[in-house]
Short mmCIF file of C-alpha atoms and ligand atoms in Angstrom, two decimals:
data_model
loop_
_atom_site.label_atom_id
_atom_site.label_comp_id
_atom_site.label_asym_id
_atom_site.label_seq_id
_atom_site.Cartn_x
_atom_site.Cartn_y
_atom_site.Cartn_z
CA UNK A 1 103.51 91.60 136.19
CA UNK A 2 101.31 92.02 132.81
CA UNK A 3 101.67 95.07 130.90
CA UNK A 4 98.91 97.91 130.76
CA UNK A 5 98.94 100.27 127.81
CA UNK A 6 99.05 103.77 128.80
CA UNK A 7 95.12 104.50 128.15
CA UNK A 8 94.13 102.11 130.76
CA UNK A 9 95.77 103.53 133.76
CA UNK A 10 93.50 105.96 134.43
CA UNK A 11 90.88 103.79 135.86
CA UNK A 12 93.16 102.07 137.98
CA UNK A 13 93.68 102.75 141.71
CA UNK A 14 96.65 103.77 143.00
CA UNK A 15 99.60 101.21 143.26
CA UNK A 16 101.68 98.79 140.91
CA UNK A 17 101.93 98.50 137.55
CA UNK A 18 103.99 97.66 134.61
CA UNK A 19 103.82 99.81 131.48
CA UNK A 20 106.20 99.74 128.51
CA UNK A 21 106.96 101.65 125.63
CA UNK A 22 109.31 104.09 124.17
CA UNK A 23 111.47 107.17 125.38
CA UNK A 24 109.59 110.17 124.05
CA UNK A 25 111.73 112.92 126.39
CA UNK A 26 113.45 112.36 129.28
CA UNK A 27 114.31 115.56 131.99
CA UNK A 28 117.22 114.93 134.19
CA UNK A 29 117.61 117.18 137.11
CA UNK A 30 119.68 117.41 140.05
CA UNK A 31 117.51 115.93 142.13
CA UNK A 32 114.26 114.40 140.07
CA UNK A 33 114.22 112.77 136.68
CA UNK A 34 111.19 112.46 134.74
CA UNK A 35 110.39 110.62 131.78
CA UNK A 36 107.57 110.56 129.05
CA UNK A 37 107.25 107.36 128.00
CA UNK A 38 104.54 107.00 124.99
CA UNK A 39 103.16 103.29 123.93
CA UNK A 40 100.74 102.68 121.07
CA UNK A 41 97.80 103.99 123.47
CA UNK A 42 99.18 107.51 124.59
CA UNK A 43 101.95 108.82 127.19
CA UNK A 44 103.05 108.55 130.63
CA UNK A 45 104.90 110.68 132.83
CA UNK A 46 107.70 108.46 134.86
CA UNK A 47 109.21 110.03 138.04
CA UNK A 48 112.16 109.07 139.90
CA UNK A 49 113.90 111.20 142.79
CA UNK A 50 117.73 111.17 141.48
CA UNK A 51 120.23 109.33 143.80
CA UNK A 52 124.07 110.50 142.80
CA UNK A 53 127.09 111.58 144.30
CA UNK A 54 127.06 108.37 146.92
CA UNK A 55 129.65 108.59 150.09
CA UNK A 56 131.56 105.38 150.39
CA UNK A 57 129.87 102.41 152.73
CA UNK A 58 126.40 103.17 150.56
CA UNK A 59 124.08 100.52 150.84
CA UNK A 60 123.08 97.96 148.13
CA UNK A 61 119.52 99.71 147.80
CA UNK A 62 121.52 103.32 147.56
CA UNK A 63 123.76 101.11 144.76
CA UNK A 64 120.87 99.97 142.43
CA UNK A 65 119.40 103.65 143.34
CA UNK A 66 122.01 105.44 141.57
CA UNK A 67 122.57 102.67 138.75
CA UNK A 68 119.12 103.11 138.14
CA UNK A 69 119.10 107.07 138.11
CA UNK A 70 122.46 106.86 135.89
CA UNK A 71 120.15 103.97 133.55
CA UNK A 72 117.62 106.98 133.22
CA UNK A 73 119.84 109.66 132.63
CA UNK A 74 121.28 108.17 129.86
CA UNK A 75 118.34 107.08 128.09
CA UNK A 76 117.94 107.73 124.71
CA UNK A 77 114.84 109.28 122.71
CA UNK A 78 113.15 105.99 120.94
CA UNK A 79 114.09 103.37 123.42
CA UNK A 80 112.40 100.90 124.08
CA UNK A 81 111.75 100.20 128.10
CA UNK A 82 109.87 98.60 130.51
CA UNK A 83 108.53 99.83 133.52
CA UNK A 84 107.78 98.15 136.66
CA UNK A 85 106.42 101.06 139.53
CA UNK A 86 103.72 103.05 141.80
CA UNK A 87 100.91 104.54 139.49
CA UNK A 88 99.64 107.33 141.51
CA UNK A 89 96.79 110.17 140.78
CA UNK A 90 97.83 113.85 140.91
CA UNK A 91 95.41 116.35 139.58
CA UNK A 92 98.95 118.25 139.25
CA UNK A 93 100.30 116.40 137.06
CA UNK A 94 99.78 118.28 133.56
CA UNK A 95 99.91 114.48 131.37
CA UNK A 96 96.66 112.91 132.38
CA UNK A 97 96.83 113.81 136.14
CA UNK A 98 99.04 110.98 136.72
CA UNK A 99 102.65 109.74 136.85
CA UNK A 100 104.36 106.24 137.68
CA UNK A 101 107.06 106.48 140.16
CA UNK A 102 110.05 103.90 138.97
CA UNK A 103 110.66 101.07 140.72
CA UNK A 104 112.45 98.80 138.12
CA UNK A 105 112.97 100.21 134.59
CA UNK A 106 114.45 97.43 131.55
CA UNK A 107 116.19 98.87 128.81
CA UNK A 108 114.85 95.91 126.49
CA UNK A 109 115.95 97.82 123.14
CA UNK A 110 118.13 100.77 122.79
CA UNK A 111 117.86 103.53 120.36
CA UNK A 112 120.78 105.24 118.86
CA UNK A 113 120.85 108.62 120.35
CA UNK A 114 120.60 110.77 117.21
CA UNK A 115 117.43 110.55 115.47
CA UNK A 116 117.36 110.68 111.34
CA UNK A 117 114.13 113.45 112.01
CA UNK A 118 114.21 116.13 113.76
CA UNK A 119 110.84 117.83 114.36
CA UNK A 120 110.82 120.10 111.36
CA UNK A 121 112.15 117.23 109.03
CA UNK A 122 110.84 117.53 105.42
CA UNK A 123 107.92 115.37 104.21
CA UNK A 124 110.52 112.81 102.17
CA UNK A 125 112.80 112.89 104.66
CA UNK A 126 109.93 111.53 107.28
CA UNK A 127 109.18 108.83 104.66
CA UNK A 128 112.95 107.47 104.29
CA UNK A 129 112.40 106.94 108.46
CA UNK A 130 108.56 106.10 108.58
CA UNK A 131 108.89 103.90 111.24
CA UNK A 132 109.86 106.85 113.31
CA UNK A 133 107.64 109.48 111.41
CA UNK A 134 104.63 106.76 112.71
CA UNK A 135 105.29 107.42 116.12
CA UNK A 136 104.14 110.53 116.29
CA UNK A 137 100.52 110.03 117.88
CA UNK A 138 98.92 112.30 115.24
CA UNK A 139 99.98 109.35 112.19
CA UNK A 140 98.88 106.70 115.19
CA UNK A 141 95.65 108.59 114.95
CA UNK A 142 95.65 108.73 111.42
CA UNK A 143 95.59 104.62 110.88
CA UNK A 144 93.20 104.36 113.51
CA UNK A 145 90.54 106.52 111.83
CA UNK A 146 91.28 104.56 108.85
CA UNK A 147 90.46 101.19 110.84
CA UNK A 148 87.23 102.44 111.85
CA UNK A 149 86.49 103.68 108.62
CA UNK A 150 87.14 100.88 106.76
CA UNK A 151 85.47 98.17 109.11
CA UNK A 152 82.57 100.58 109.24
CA UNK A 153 82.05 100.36 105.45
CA UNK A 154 82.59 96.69 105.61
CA UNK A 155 80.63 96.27 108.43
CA UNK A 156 78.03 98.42 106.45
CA UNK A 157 78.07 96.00 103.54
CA UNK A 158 78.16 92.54 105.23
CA UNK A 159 75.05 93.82 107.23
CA UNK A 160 73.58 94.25 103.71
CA UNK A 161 74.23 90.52 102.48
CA UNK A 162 76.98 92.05 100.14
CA UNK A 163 79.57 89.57 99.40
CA UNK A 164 83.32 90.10 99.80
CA UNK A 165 85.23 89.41 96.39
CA UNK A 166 89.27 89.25 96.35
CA UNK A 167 90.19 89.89 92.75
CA UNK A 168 93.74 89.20 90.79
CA UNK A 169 96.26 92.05 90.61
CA UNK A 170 97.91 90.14 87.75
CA UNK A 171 96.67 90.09 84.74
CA UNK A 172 96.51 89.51 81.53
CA UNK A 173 95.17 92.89 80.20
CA UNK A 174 95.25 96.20 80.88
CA UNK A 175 92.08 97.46 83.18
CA UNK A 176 91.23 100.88 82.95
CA UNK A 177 93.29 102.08 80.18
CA UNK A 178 96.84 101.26 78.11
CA UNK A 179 98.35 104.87 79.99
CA UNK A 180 99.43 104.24 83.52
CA UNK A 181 100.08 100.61 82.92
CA UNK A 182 102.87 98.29 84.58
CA UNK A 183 103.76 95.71 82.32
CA UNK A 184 105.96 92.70 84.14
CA UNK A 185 107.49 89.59 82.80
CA UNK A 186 105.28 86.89 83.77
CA UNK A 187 107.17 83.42 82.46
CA UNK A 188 106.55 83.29 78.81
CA UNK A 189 104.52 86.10 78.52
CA UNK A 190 103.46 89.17 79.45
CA UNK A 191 101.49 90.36 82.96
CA UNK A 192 100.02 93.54 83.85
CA UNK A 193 99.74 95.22 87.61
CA UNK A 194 95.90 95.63 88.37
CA UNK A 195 94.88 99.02 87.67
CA UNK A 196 91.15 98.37 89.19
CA UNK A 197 89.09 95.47 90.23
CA UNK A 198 86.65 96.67 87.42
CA UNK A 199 86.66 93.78 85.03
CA UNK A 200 86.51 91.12 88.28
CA UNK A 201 84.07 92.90 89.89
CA UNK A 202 82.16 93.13 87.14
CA UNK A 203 82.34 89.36 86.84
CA UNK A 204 80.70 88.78 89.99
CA UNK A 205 77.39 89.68 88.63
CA UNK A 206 76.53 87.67 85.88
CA UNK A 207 78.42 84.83 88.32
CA UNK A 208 74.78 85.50 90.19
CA UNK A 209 76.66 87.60 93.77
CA UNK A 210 74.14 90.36 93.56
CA UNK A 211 76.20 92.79 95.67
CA UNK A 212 79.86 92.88 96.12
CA UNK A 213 82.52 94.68 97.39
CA UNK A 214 86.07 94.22 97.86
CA UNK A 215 89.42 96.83 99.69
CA UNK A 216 92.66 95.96 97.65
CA UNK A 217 95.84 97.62 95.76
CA UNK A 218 94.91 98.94 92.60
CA UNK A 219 98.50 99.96 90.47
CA UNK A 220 99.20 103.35 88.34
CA UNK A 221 102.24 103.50 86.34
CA UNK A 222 101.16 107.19 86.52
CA UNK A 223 104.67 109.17 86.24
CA UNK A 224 103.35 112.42 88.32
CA UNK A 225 103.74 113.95 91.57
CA UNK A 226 100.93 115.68 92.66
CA UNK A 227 100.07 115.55 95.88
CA UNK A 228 96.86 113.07 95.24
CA UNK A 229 98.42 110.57 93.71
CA UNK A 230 100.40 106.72 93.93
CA UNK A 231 101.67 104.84 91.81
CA UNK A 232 100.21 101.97 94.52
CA UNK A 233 96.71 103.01 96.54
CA UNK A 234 93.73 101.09 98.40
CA UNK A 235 90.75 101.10 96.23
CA UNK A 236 87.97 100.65 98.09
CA UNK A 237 85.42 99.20 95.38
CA UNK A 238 81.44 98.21 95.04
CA UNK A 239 79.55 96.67 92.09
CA UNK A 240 75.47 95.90 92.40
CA UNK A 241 72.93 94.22 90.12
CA UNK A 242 69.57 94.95 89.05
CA UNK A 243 69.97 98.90 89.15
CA UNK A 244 67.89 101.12 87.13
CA UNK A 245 70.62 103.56 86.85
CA UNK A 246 73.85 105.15 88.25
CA UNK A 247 71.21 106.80 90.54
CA UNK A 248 70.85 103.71 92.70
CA UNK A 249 74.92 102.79 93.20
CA UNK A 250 74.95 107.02 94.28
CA UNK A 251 72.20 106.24 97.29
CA UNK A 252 74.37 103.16 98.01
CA UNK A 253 77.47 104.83 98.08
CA UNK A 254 76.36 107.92 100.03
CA UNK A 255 74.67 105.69 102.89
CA UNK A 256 77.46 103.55 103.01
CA UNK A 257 79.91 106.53 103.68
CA UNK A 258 77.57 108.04 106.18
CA UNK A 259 77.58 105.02 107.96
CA UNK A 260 81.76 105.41 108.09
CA UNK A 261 81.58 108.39 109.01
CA UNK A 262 79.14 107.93 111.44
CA UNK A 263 81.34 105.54 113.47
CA UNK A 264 84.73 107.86 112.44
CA UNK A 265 82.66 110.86 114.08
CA UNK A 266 81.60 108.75 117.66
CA UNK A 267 85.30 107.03 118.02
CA UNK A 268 87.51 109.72 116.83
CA UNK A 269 85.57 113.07 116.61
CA UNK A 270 87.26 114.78 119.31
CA UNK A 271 90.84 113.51 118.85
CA UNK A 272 90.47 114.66 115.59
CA UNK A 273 89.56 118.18 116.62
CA UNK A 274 92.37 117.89 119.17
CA UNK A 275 95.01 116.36 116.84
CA UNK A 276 94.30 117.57 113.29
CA UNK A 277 91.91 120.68 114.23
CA UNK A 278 89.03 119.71 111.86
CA UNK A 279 85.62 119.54 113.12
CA UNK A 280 84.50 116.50 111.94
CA UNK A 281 80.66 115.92 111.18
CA UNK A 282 78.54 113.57 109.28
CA UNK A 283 77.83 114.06 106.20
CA UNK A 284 73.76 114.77 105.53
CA UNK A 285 71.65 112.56 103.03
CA UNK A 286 71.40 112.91 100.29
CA UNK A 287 74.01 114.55 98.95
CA UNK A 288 74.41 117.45 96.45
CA UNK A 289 73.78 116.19 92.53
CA UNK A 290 75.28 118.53 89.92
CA UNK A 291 75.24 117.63 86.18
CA UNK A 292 78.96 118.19 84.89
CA UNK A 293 77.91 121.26 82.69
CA UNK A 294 76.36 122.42 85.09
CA UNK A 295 79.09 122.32 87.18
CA UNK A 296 81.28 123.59 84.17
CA UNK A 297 79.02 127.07 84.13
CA UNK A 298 79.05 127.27 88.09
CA UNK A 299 82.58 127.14 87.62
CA UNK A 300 82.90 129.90 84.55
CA UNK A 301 80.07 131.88 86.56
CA UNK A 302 82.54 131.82 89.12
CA UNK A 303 85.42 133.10 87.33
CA UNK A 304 87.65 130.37 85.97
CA UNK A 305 88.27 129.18 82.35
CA UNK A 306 88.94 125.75 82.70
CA UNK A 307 92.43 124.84 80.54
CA UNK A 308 91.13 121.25 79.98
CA UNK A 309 89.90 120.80 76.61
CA UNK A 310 88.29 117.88 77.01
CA UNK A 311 85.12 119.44 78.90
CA UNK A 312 86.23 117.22 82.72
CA UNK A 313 86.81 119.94 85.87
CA UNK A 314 90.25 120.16 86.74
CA UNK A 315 91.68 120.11 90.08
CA UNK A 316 90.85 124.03 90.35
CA UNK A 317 87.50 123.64 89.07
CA UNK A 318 86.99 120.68 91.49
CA UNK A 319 88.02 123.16 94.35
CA UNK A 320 85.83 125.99 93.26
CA UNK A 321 82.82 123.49 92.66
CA UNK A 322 83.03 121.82 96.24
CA UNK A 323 83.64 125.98 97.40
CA UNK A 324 79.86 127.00 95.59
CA UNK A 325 78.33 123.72 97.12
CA UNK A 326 79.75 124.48 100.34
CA UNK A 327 78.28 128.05 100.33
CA UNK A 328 75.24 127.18 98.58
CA UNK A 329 74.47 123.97 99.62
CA UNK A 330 76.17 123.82 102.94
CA UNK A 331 77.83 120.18 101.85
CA UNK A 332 80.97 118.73 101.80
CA UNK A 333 80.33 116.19 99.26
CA UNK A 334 79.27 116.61 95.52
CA UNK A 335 78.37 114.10 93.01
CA UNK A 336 79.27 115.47 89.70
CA UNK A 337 76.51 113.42 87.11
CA UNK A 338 76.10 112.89 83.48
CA UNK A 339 79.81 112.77 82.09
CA UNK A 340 80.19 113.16 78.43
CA UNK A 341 80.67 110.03 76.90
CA UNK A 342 83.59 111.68 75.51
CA UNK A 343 85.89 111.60 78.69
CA UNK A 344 84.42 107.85 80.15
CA UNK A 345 85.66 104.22 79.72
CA UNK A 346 83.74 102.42 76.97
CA UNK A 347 81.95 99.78 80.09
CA UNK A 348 79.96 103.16 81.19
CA UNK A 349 76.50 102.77 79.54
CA UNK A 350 75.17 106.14 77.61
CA UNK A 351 72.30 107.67 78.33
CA UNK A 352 69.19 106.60 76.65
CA UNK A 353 68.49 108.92 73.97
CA UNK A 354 71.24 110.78 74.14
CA UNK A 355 74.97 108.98 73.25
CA UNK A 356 76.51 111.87 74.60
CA UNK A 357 76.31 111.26 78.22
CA UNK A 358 76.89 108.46 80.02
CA UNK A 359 75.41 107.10 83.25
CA UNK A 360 78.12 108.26 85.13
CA UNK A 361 79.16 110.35 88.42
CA UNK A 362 82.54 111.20 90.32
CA UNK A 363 82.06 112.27 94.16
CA UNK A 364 83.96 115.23 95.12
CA UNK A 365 84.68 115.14 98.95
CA UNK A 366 86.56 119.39 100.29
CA UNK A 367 87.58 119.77 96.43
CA UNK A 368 88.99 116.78 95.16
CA UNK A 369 87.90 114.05 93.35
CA UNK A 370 87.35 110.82 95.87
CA UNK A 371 85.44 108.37 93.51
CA UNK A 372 83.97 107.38 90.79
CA UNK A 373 81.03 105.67 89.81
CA UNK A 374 78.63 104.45 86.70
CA UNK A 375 76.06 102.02 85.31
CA UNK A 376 77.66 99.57 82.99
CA UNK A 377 77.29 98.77 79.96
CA UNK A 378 75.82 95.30 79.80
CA UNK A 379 74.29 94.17 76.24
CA UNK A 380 77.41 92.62 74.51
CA UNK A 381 76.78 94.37 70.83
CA UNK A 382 76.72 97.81 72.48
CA UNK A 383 79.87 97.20 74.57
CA UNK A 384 81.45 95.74 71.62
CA UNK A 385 80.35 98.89 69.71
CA UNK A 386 81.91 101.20 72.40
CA UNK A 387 84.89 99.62 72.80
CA UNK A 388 85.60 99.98 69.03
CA UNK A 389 85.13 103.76 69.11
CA UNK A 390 88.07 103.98 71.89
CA UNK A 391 90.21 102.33 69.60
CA UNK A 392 90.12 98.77 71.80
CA UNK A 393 89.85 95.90 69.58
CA UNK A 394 87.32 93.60 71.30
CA UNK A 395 89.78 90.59 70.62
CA UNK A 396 91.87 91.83 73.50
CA UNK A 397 88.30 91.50 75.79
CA UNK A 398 87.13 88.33 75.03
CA UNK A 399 87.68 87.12 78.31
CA UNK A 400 85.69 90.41 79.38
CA UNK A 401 83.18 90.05 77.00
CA UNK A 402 82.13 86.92 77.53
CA UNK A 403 81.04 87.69 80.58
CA UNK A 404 77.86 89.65 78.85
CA UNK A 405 77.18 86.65 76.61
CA UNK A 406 75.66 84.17 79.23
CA UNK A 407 72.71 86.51 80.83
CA UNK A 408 73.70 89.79 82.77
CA UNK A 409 71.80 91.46 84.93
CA UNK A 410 71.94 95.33 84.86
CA UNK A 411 74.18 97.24 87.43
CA UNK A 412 76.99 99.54 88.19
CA UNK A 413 79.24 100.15 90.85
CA UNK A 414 82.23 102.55 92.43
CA UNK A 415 85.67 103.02 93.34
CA UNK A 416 87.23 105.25 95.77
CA UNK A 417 90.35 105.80 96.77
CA UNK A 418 91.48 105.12 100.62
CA UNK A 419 94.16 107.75 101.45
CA UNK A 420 92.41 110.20 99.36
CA UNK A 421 89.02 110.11 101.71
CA UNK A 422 91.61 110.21 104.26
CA UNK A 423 93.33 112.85 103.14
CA UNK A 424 90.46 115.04 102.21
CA UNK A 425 88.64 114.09 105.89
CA UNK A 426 91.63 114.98 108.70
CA UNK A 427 92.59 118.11 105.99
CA UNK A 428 95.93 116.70 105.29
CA UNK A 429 98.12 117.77 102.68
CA UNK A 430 98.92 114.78 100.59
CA UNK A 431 98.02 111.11 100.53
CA UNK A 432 102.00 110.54 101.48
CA UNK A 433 100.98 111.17 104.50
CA UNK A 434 97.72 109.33 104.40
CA UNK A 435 99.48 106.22 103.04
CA UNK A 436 101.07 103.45 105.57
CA UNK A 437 103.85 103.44 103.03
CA UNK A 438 103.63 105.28 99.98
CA UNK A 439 104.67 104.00 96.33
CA UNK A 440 105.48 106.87 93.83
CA UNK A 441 107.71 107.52 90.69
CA UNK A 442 110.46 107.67 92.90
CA UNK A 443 110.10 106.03 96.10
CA UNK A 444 110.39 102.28 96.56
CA UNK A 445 111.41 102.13 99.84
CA UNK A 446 111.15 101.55 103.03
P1 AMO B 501 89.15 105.88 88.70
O1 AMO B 501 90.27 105.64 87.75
O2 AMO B 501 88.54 107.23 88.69
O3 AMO B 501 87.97 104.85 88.45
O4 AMO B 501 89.66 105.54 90.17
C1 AMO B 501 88.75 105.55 91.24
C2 AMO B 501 89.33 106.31 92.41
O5 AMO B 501 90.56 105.73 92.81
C3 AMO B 501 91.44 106.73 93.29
N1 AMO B 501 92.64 106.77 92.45
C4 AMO B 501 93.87 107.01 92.91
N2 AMO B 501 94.32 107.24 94.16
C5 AMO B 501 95.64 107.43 94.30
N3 AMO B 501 96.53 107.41 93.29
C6 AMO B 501 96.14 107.18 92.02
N4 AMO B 501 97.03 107.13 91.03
C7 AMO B 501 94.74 106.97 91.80
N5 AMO B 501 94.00 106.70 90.70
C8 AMO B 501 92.73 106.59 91.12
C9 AMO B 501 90.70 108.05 93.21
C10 AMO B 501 89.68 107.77 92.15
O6 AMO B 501 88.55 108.61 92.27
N6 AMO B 501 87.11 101.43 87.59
C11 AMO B 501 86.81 102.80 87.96
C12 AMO B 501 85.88 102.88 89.13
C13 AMO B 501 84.46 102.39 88.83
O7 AMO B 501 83.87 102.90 87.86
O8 AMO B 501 83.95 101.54 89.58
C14 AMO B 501 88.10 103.49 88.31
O9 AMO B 501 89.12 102.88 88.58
O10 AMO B 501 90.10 108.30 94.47
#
């Protein structure tokens, strides 16, 4: 008989089935056993009226009764079964007002009895067994709003003629900066993890794409453990030509994540409030624009001296900001604008008149830092120039800079990290848990 996952036996009528999954619980009493039995879809109560103690001269159907009852009783949490049985409806029945009375039940993989996580297990703990830790159907939940979201953006994009780049994660040069760089042997020479699409993406526009996008690894040889970031993470990335300013790849960006979470709200919004208890809602447009100093004396205004030196919010001020534009503006999103030149990568272009700023934004999404985003620089002398002031010798870029030699058009573009959105959206505590597998100074494995 063909399987049906869990969330498709409610429309059923009463009478056979076959379901399969694995042991969540299993009550054994004297005289009825039940069993919760959970697939990739939800959980299933399984009933079967005990049959022990036989007299001598029992039947063959008495037999297989208590071999079967004896099969249940002994089944372990995590194993892996298949059901054949009687679906039947009962408003009584607490789990979906149904149960599945046993007929045949497989043991097709067993599960040793003791599980490495108990309930309360610590975060790292759940990682070393996050096979098991996925189970659970709030992480199930988790991946699935990540689907959604992610088709929805690319869904978004390929609606809007973008085209969909994959770019090297080896290469030859560092991409964002020489800190937080893996360096590998690569035959005779030397290779570097990508640390961003940016250069590649980049490329696609004087290659004539017009829009692009592309949802990859991006690597950070970045030695800390706070709770936002990897040293391995999805970067979800855009780059357009023929913008005006960083103005136009904001509106882009915003619509594109109202249309994710658009679809996240209409699939998922009220698992999410069951699962995660956050009220999910969609974002409104446009979203809140705040120069950085401005956002620097909202901050002070507020209270806190910001330790950083180097005039960028830090993670407090990035909580305090998204707290005033919450109160103020009644929005969970921020675009912080106009970052001094100061504390950007030489590709951001500087504002016109004024060297100081560049064209430049990060997003803040509930206090932390989800993106950012600029115009780039693209006339070759300029980019040349700025490189040179941050101490990169434009020998290093040729490659890069050739790609402003042949006709460029103007543009800019984003990146944004997956399990951070993630993170930020079901009000989770750290993109370990946002991450299928997480890759940090100290975790390799599984
Ligand atoms: P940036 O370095 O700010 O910008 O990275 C963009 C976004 O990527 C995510 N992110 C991380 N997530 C997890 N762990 C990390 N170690 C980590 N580092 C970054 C964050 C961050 O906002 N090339 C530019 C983007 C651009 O201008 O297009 C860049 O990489 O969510």
């Amino acid at each position: 008989m063909t399987r049906t996952v869990v969330c498709q036996l409610s429309p059923l009528p009463d009478g056979p089935v076959t379901v399969a999954g694995w042991v969540e619980t299993v009550r054994d009493q004297k005289k009825v056993q039940f069993v919760i039995l959970r697939d990739e879809t939800g959980a299933v109560q399984l009933v079967n009226p005990a049959t022990r103690d036989l007299e001598d001269g029992a039947t063959a159907e008495q037999q297989a009764a208590a071999e079967l009852t004896e099969t249940i009783g002994a089944l372990a949490h995590g194993t892996m079964v298949r059901v054949t049985g009687e679906l039947k409806h009962d408003g009584r029945v607490k789990l979906g007002g149904l149960e599945v009375k046993v007929g045949t039940l497989e043991v097709v993989s067993e599960a040793i009895a003791e599980t490495p996580i108990a309930e309360d297990s610590s975060l790292d703990k759940r990682l070393d067994w996050r096979f098991l830790d996925l189970r659970r159907p709030e992480a199930n939940l988790l991946f699935r709003v990540q689907t959604t979201f992610e088709h929805a953006l690319r869904s978004w994009w390929v609606e809007r003629d973008y085209i969909e780049v994959h770019t090297p994660k080896l290469m030859a040069s560092a991409s964002e900066s020489h800190a937080e760089l893996f360096e590998m042997e690569y035959f005779e020479t030397k290779a570097y993890l990508a640390q961003s699409p940016q250069f590649f993406k980049q490329m696609a526009q004087p290659a004539g794409f017009g829009k692009v996008f592309e949802i990859a690894p991006a690597f950070r040889a970045d030695p800390s453990f706070t709770s936002r970031h990897a040293t391995e993470f999805t970067s979800i990335d855009a780059e357009i030509s023929w913008i005006d300013s960083h103005e136009d790849v904001m509106q882009m960006h915003e619509e594109a994540l109202v249309a994710a979470f658009t679809a996240v709200v209409e699939k998922h919004g009220a698992a999410i409030e069951a699962a995660f208890e956050v009220s999910l809602s969609v974002p409104s447009l446009p979203f809140p624009r705040i120069p950085l100093a401005e956002a620097r004396q909202i901050v002070a205004d507020g209270g806190y001296a910001i330790p950083r030196t180097d005039g960028d919010l830090d993670p407090e001020g990035e909580r305090r900001l998204s707290a005033w534009v919450k109160a103020n503006h009644g929005h969970d999103f921020v675009f912080v604008t106009d970052y001094a030149t100061g504390i950007r990568p030489f590709y951001h272009m500087r504002r016109e008149g004024d060297g100081s700023i560049t064209n430049s934004y990060d997003l803040l999404y509930n206090g932390t830092e989800i993106s950012t985003g600029a115009q780039r620089e693209h006339r070759v002398d300029v980019l040349v120039e700025q490189a040179r002031e941050k101490g990169i010798e434009p020998e290093e870029l040729e490659f890069y800079l050739d790609f402003f030699r042949y006709g460029v058009p103007p543009h800019g573009g984003f990146g944004m990290g997956l399990a951070r959105v993630l993170m930020l959206m079901l009000g989770l505590g750290s993109i370990r848990e946002t991450t299928y597998l997480f890759r940090g100074p100290t975790r390799l494995l599984p």
